[in-house]
Coordinates of C-alpha atoms in Angstrom, one line a residue:
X16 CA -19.6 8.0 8.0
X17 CA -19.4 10.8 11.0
X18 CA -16.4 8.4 11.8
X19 CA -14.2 8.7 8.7
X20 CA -15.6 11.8 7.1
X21 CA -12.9 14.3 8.6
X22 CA -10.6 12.0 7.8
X23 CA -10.7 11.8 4.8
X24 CA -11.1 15.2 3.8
X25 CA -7.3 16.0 5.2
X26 CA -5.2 14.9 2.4
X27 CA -6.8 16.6 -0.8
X28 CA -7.6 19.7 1.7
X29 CA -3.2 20.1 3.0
X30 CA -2.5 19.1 -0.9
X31 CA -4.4 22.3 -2.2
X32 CA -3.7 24.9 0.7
X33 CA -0.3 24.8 -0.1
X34 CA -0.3 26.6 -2.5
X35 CA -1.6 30.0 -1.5
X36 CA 1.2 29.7 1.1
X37 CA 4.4 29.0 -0.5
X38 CA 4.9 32.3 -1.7
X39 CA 4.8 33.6 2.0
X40 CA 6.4 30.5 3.6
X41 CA 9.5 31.5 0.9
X42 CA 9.8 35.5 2.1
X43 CA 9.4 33.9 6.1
X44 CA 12.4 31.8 5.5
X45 CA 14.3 33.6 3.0
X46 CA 14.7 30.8 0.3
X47 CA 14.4 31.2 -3.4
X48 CA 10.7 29.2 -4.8
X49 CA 13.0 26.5 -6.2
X50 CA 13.1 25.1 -2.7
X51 CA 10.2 26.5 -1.2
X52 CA 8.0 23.8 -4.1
X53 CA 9.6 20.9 -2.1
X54 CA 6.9 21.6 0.1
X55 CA 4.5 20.5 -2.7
X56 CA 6.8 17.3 -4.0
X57 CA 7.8 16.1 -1.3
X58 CA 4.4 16.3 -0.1
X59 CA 3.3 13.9 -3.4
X60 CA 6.2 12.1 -3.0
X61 CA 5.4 10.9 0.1
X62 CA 1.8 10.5 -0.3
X63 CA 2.0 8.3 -3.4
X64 CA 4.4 5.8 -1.7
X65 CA 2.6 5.9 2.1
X66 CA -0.9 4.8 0.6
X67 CA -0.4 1.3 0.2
X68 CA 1.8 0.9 3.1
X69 CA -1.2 2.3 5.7
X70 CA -3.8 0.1 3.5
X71 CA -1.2 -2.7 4.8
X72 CA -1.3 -2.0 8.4
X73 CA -5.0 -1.5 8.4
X74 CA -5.4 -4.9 7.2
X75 CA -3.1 -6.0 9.4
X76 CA -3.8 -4.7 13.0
X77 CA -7.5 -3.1 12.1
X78 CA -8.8 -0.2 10.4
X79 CA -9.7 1.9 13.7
X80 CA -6.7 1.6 15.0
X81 CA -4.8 3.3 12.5
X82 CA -7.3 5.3 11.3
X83 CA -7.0 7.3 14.5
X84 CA -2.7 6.9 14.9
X85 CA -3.1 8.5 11.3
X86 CA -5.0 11.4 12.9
X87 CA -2.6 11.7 15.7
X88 CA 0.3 12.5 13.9
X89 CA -1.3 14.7 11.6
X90 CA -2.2 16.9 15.2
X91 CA 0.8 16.5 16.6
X92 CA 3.0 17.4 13.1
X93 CA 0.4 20.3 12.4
X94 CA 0.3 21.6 15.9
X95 CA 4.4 21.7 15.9
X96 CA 5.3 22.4 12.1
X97 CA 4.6 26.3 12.8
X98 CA 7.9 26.5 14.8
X99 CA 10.2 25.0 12.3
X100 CA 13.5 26.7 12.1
X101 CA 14.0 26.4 8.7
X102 CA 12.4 25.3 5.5
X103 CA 13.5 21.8 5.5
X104 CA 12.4 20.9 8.6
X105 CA 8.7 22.3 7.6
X106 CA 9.7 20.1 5.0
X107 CA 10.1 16.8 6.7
X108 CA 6.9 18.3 8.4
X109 CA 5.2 17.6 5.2
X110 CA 6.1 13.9 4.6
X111 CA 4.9 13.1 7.8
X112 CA 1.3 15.5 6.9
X113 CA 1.5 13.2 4.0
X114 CA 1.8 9.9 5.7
X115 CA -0.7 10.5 8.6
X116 CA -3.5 11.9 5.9
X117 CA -2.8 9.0 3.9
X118 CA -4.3 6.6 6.5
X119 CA -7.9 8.1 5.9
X120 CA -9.2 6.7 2.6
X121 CA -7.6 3.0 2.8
X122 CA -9.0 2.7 6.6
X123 CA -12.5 3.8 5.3
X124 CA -12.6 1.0 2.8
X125 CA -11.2 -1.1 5.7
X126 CA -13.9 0.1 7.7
X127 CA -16.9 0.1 5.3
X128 CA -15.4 -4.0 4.2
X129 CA -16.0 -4.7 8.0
X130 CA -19.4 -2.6 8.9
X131 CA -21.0 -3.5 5.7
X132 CA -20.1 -6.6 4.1
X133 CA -23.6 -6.9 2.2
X134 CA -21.5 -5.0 -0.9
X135 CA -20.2 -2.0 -2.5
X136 CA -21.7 0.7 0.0
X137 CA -22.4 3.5 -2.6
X138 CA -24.2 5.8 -0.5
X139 CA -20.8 5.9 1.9
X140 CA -18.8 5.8 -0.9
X141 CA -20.7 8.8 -2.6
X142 CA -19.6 10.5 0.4
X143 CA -16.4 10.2 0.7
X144 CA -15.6 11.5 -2.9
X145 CA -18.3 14.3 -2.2
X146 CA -16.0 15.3 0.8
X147 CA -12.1 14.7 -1.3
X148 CA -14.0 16.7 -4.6
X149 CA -15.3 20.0 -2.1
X150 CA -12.0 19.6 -0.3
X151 CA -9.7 19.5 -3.4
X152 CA -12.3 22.6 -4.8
X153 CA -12.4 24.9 -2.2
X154 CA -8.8 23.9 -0.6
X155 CA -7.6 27.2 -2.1
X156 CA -10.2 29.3 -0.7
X157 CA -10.1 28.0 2.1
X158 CA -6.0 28.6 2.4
X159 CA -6.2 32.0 1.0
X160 CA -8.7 33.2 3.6
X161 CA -6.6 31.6 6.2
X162 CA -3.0 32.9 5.1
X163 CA -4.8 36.5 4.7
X164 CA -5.7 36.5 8.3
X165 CA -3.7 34.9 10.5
X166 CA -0.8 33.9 8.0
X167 CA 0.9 31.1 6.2
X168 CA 1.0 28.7 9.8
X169 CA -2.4 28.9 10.0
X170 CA -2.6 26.2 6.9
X171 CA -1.1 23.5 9.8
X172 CA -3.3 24.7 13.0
X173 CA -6.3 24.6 10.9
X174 CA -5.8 20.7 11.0
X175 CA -5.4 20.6 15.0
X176 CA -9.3 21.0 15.7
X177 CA -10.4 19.0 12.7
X178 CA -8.0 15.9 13.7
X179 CA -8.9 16.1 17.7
X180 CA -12.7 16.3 16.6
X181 CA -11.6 13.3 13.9
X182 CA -10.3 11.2 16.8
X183 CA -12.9 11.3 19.1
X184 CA -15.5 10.4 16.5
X185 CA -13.5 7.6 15.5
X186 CA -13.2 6.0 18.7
X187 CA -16.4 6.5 19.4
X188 CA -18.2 5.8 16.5
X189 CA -15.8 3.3 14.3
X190 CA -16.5 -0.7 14.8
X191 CA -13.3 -1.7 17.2
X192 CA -13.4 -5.5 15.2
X193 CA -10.6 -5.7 13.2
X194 CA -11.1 -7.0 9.5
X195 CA -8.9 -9.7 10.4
X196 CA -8.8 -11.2 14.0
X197 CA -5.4 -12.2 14.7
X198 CA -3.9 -14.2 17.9
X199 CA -1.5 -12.7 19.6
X200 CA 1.8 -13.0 18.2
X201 CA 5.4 -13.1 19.2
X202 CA 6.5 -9.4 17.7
X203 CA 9.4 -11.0 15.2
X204 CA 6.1 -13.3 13.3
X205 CA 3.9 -9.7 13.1
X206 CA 7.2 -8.0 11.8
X207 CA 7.9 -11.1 9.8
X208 CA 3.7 -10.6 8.8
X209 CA 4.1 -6.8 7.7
X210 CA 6.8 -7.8 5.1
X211 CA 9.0 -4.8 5.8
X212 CA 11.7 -5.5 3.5
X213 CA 9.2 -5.6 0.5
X214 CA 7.6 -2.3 2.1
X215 CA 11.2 -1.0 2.1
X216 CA 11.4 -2.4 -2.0
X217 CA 8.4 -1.1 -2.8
X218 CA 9.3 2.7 -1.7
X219 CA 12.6 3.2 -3.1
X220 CA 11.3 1.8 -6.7
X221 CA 8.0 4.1 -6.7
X222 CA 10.1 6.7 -4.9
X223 CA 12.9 6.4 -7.7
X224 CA 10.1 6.7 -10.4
X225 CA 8.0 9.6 -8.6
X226 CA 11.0 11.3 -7.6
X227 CA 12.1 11.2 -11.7
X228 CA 8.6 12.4 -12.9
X229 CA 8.7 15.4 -10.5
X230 CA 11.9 16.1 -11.9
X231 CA 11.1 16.2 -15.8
X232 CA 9.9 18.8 -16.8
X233 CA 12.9 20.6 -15.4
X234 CA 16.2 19.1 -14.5
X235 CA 15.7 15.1 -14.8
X236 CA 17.3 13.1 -12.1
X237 CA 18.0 10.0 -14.5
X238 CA 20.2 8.1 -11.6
X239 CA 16.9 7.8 -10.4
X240 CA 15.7 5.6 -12.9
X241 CA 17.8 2.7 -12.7
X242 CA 17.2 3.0 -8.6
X243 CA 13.5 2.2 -9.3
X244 CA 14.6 -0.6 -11.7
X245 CA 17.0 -2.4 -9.3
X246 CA 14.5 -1.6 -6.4
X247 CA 11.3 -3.0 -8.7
X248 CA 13.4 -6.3 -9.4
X249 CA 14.4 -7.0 -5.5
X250 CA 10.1 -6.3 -5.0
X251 CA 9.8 -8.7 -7.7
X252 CA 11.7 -11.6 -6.5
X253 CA 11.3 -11.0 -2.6
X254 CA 7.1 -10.7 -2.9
X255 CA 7.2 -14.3 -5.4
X256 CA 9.1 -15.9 -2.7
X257 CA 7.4 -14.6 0.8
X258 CA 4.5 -16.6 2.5
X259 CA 2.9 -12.9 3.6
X260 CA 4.1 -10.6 1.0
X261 CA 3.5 -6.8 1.1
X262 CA 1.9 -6.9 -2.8
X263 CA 0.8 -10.2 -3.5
X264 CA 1.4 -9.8 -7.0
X265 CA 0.4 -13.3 -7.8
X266 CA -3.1 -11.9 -6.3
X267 CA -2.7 -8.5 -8.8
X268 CA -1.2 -10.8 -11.7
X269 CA -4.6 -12.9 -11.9
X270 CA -7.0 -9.8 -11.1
X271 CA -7.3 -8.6 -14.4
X272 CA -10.6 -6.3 -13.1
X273 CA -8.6 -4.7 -10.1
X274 CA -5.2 -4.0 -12.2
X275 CA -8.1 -2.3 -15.3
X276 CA -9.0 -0.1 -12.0
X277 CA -5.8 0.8 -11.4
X278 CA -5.1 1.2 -14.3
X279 CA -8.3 3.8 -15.9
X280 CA -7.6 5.7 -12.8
X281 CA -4.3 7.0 -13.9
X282 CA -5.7 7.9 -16.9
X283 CA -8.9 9.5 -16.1
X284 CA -6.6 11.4 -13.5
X285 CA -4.3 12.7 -16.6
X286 CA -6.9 14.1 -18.6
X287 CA -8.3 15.8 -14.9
X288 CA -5.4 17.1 -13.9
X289 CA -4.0 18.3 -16.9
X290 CA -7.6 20.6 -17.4
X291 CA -7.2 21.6 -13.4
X292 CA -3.9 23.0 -13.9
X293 CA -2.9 24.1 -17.0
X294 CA -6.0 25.8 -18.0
X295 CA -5.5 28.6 -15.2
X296 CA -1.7 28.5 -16.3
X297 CA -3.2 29.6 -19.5
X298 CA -5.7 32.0 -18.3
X299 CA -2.8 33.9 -16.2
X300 CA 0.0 33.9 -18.7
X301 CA -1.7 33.6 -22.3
X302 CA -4.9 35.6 -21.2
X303 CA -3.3 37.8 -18.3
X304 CA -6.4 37.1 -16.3
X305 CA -6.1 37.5 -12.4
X306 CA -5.3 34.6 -9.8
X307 CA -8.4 35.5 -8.2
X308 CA -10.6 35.2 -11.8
X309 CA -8.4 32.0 -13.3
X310 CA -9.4 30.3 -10.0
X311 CA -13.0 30.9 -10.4
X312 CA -13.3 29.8 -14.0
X313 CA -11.7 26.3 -13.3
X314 CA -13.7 26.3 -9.7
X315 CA -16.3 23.9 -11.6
X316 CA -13.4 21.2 -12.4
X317 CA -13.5 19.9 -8.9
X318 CA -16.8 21.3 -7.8
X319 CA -19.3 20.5 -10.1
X320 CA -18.8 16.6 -9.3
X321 CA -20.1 17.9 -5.5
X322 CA -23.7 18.1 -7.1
X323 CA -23.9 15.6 -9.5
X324 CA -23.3 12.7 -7.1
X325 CA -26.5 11.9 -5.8
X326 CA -27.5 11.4 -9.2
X327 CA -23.9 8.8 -10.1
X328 CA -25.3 7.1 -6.7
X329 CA -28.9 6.8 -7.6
X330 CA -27.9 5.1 -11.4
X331 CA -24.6 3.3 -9.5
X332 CA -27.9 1.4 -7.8
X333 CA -30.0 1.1 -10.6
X334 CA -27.4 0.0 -13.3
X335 CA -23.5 -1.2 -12.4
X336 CA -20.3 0.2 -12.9
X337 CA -19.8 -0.2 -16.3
X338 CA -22.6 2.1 -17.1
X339 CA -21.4 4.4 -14.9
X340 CA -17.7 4.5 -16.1
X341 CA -18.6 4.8 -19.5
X342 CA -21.2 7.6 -19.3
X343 CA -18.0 9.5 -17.4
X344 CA -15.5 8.4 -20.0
X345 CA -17.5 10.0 -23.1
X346 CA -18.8 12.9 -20.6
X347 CA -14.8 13.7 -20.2
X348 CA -13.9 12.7 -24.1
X349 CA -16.5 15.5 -24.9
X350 CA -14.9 18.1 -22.3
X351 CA -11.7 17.6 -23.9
X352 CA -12.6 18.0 -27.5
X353 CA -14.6 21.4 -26.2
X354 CA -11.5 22.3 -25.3
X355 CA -9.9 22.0 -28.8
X356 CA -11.8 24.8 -30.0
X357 CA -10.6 27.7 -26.9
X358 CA -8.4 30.2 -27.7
X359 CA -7.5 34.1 -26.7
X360 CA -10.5 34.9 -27.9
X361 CA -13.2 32.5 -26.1
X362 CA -14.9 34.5 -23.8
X363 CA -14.8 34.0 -19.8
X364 CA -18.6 32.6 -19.4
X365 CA -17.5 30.0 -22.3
X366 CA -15.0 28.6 -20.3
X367 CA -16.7 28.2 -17.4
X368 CA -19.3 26.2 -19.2
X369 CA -16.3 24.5 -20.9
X370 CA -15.1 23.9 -16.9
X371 CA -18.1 22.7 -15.6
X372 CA -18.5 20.1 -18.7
X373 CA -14.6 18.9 -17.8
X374 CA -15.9 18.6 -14.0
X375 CA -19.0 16.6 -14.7
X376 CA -17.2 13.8 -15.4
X377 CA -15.3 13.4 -12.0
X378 CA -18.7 12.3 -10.3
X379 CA -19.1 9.3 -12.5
X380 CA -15.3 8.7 -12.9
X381 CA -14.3 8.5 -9.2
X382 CA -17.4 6.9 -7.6
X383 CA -17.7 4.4 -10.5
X384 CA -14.2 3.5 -9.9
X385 CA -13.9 3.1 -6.3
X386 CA -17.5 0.7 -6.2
X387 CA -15.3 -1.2 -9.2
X388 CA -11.9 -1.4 -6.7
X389 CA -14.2 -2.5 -4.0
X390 CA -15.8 -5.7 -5.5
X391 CA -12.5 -6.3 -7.1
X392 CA -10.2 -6.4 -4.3
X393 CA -9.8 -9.3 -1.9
X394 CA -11.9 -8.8 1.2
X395 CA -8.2 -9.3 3.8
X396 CA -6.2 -6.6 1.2
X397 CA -8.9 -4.3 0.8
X398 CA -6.6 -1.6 2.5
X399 CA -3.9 -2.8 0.5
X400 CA -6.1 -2.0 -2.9
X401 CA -7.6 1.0 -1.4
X402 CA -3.9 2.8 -0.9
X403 CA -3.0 1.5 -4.1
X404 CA -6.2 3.2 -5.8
X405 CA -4.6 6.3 -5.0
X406 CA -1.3 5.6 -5.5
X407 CA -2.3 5.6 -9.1
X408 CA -4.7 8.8 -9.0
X409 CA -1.5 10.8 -7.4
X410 CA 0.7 9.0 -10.5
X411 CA -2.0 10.2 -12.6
X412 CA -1.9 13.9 -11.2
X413 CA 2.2 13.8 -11.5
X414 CA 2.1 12.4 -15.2
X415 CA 0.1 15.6 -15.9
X416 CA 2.1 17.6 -14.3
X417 CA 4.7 16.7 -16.2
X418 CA 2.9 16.4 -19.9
X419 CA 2.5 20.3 -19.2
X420 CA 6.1 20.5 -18.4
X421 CA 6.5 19.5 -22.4
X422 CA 3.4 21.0 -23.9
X423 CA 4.5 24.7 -22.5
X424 CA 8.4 24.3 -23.0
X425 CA 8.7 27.0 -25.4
X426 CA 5.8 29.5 -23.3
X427 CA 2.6 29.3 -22.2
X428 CA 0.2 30.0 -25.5
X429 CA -2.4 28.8 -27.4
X430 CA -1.1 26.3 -28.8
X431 CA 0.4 24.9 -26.5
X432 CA -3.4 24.9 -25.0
X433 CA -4.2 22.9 -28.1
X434 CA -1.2 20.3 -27.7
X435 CA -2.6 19.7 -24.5
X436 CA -6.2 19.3 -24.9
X437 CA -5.3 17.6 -27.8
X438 CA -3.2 14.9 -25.1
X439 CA -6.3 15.2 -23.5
X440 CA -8.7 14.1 -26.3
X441 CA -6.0 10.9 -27.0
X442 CA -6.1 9.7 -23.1
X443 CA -10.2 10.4 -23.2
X444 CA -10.8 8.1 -26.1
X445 CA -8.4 5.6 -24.5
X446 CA -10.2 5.4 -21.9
X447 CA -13.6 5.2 -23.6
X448 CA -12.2 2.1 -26.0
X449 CA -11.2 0.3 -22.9
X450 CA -14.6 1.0 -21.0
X451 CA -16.8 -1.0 -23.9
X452 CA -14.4 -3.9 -23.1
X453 CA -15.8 -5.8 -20.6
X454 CA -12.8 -7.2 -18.0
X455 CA -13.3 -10.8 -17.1

């Protein structure tokens, strides 16, 4: 764990600092917000379409090994972003941020597949979802306090110390066996192996459709559309027909329990996301409450899961999965519907029980999941799953991001607080109808 831990804190921690910095990253460069957020999508983008990709090459040349070429460019991108010349090289500095981080969480499952074959390692797992939720929770506090004092490049040399520290642990600590021993290969049969024109399909069509949802809920880019279409078709026919395909969606097509994974864990990440950000969109604008304030009331979304997962571990142990996932479906059903009944009116310590009720649920939602993606996925594509795991959390956060686009169209009010817990309540009980069902 000492291995992967600062690992796989990097990706939710860069995804939330962001944000205390664009405003000062936009005045340092002199561009309007409108590009200054590209920062943020391409950021997603990029993310999104990278985790299944570095789940690939972990199963392919060994979790270690790019575990720790993961952390490398994340140093060397952080250490060098600073002197960008203009905003869109800082950027391209982003997507690779985005790549590097994304090698963290599939090499751990990698890692934890090859240490600890025995089964699901919930302890280990506990801990890397302890680490994302405080990382994802105090990511803001952590970016404000830095862009205060020492400015908005501090948010990239912040990750220099952490990723040197992360590398040495790594190869010090991390088993060198890959999950899969190969013999040495003529480079054209390990190209041939990684399947890089269905890595290349797979991109443009989740690109096509990412790039489209980030585009909604203000100016759709509908060209985009029939890219993903055409590029999901060539993906289609090129993985049916390769002897080593990138997705083996024959595998996916037959694993009804890994594709409900998948699958719950967009949803769950809806309902999350759309709590995380729109209620402080609401507090700001509707209640005219500070940043400062609106950031402390929705504080126990993400954080409140920190403390509670000792306890998901402990049942995880005593009971399974399903247990587990359906305590945290009607845990998040009753969040929503509590949010129903907020207004103007609902005072401050109300919503921050109201919070913490939304947050519980993430401790038995995320941990439940990942033990589910574990014993569901194929020992040799376990980084393969992994990256897809949260290739569907990030599709998740994006839907939500764009539900809110639609819900607060016309102004950010009450009732369009309502609409949306009211999406909320829909995707909740969804998920809760699904959970009684048990997957074959």
């Amino acid at each position: 764990m000492a291995g992967v831990v600062l690992g796989t804190l990097l990706n939710a921690l860069n995804s939330s600092m962001i944000a205390l910095a664009l405003v000062p990253i936009e005045r340092h460069y002199g561009t309007g917000m409108a590009t200054a957020t590209w920062l943020v999508s391409a950021f997603y983008l990029a993310a999104t379409v990278s985790m299944p990709v570095m789940g690939r090459l972990a199963d392919r040349f060994g979790a270690r090994r790019v575990f720790v070429c993961g952390l490398v460019l994340v140093c060397l991108t952080s250490a060098f972003a600073p002197l960008a010349p203009n905003i869109w090289w800082l950027v391209a500095a982003r997507v690779l941020l985005a790549v590097g981080t994304s090698v963290a969480f599939p090499s751990a499952m990698a890692v934890f597949r090859s240490a600890l074959p025995a089964g699901p390692p919930q302890t280990a797992m506990a801990m890397v979802a302890t680490v994302n939720s405080a990382s994802a929770a105090f990511g803001p506090v952590l970016g404000g306090i830095l862009v205060q004092v020492w400015g908005w490049q501090a948010i990239w040399l912040v990750n220099v110390p952490v990723t040197t520290l992360g590398v040495v642990l790594a190869l010090l600590l991390l088993p060198p066996v890959a999950p899969r021993a190969q013999p040495r290969r003529r480079s054209s049969t390990v190209l041939a192996e990684l399947d890089l024109p269905g890595i290349g399909a797979f991109i443009l069509a989740m690109g096509g459709m990412v790039g489209f949802l980030l585009s909604a809920s203000d100016e759709p880019r509908w060209l985009l559309l029939p890219l993903a279409a055409v590029a999901a078709a060539a993906l289609l026919l090129r993985e049916l027909r390769t002897a080593t395909p990138f997705l083996d969606l024959r595998m996916l097509g037959a694993n009804r329990r890994l594709l409900s994974v998948f699958a719950r864990n967009t949803a769950i990440n809806v309902v999350f996301y759309l709590g995380f950000l729109g209620i402080p969109q609401w507090l700001q604008s509707a209640r005219e409450v500070s940043a400062g304030l609106a950031g402390m009331v929705v504080l126990p979304i993400a954080g409140i899961s920190v403390f509670a997962l000792p306890l998901v571990t402990r049942l995880l142990r005593r009971f399974d999965e399903r247990f587990v996932l359906i305590t945290g479906g009607l845990l998040l059903l009753c969040g929503s519907a509590g949010l129903l009944l907020a207004d103007g009116s609902t005072p401050l310590w109300a919503l921050i029980l109201l919070t913490a009720l939304l947050g519980l649920p993430n401790a038995f939602n995320n941990l439940g999941l990942q033990s589910s993606m574990y014993r569901a996925a194929p020992g040799d594509h376990i980084g393969v799953a992994s990256g897809l795991f949260q290739t569907f959390r990030f599709i998740g956060s994006i839907t939500a991001s764009v539900i809110l686009g639609v819900v607060f169209a016309h102004g950010i009010t009450d009732a369009g607080l309502k609409a949306m817990a009211c999406v909320m309540v829909a995707v909740s009980a969804i998920v809760v109808a699904t959970g009684l069902r048990r997957t074959p």
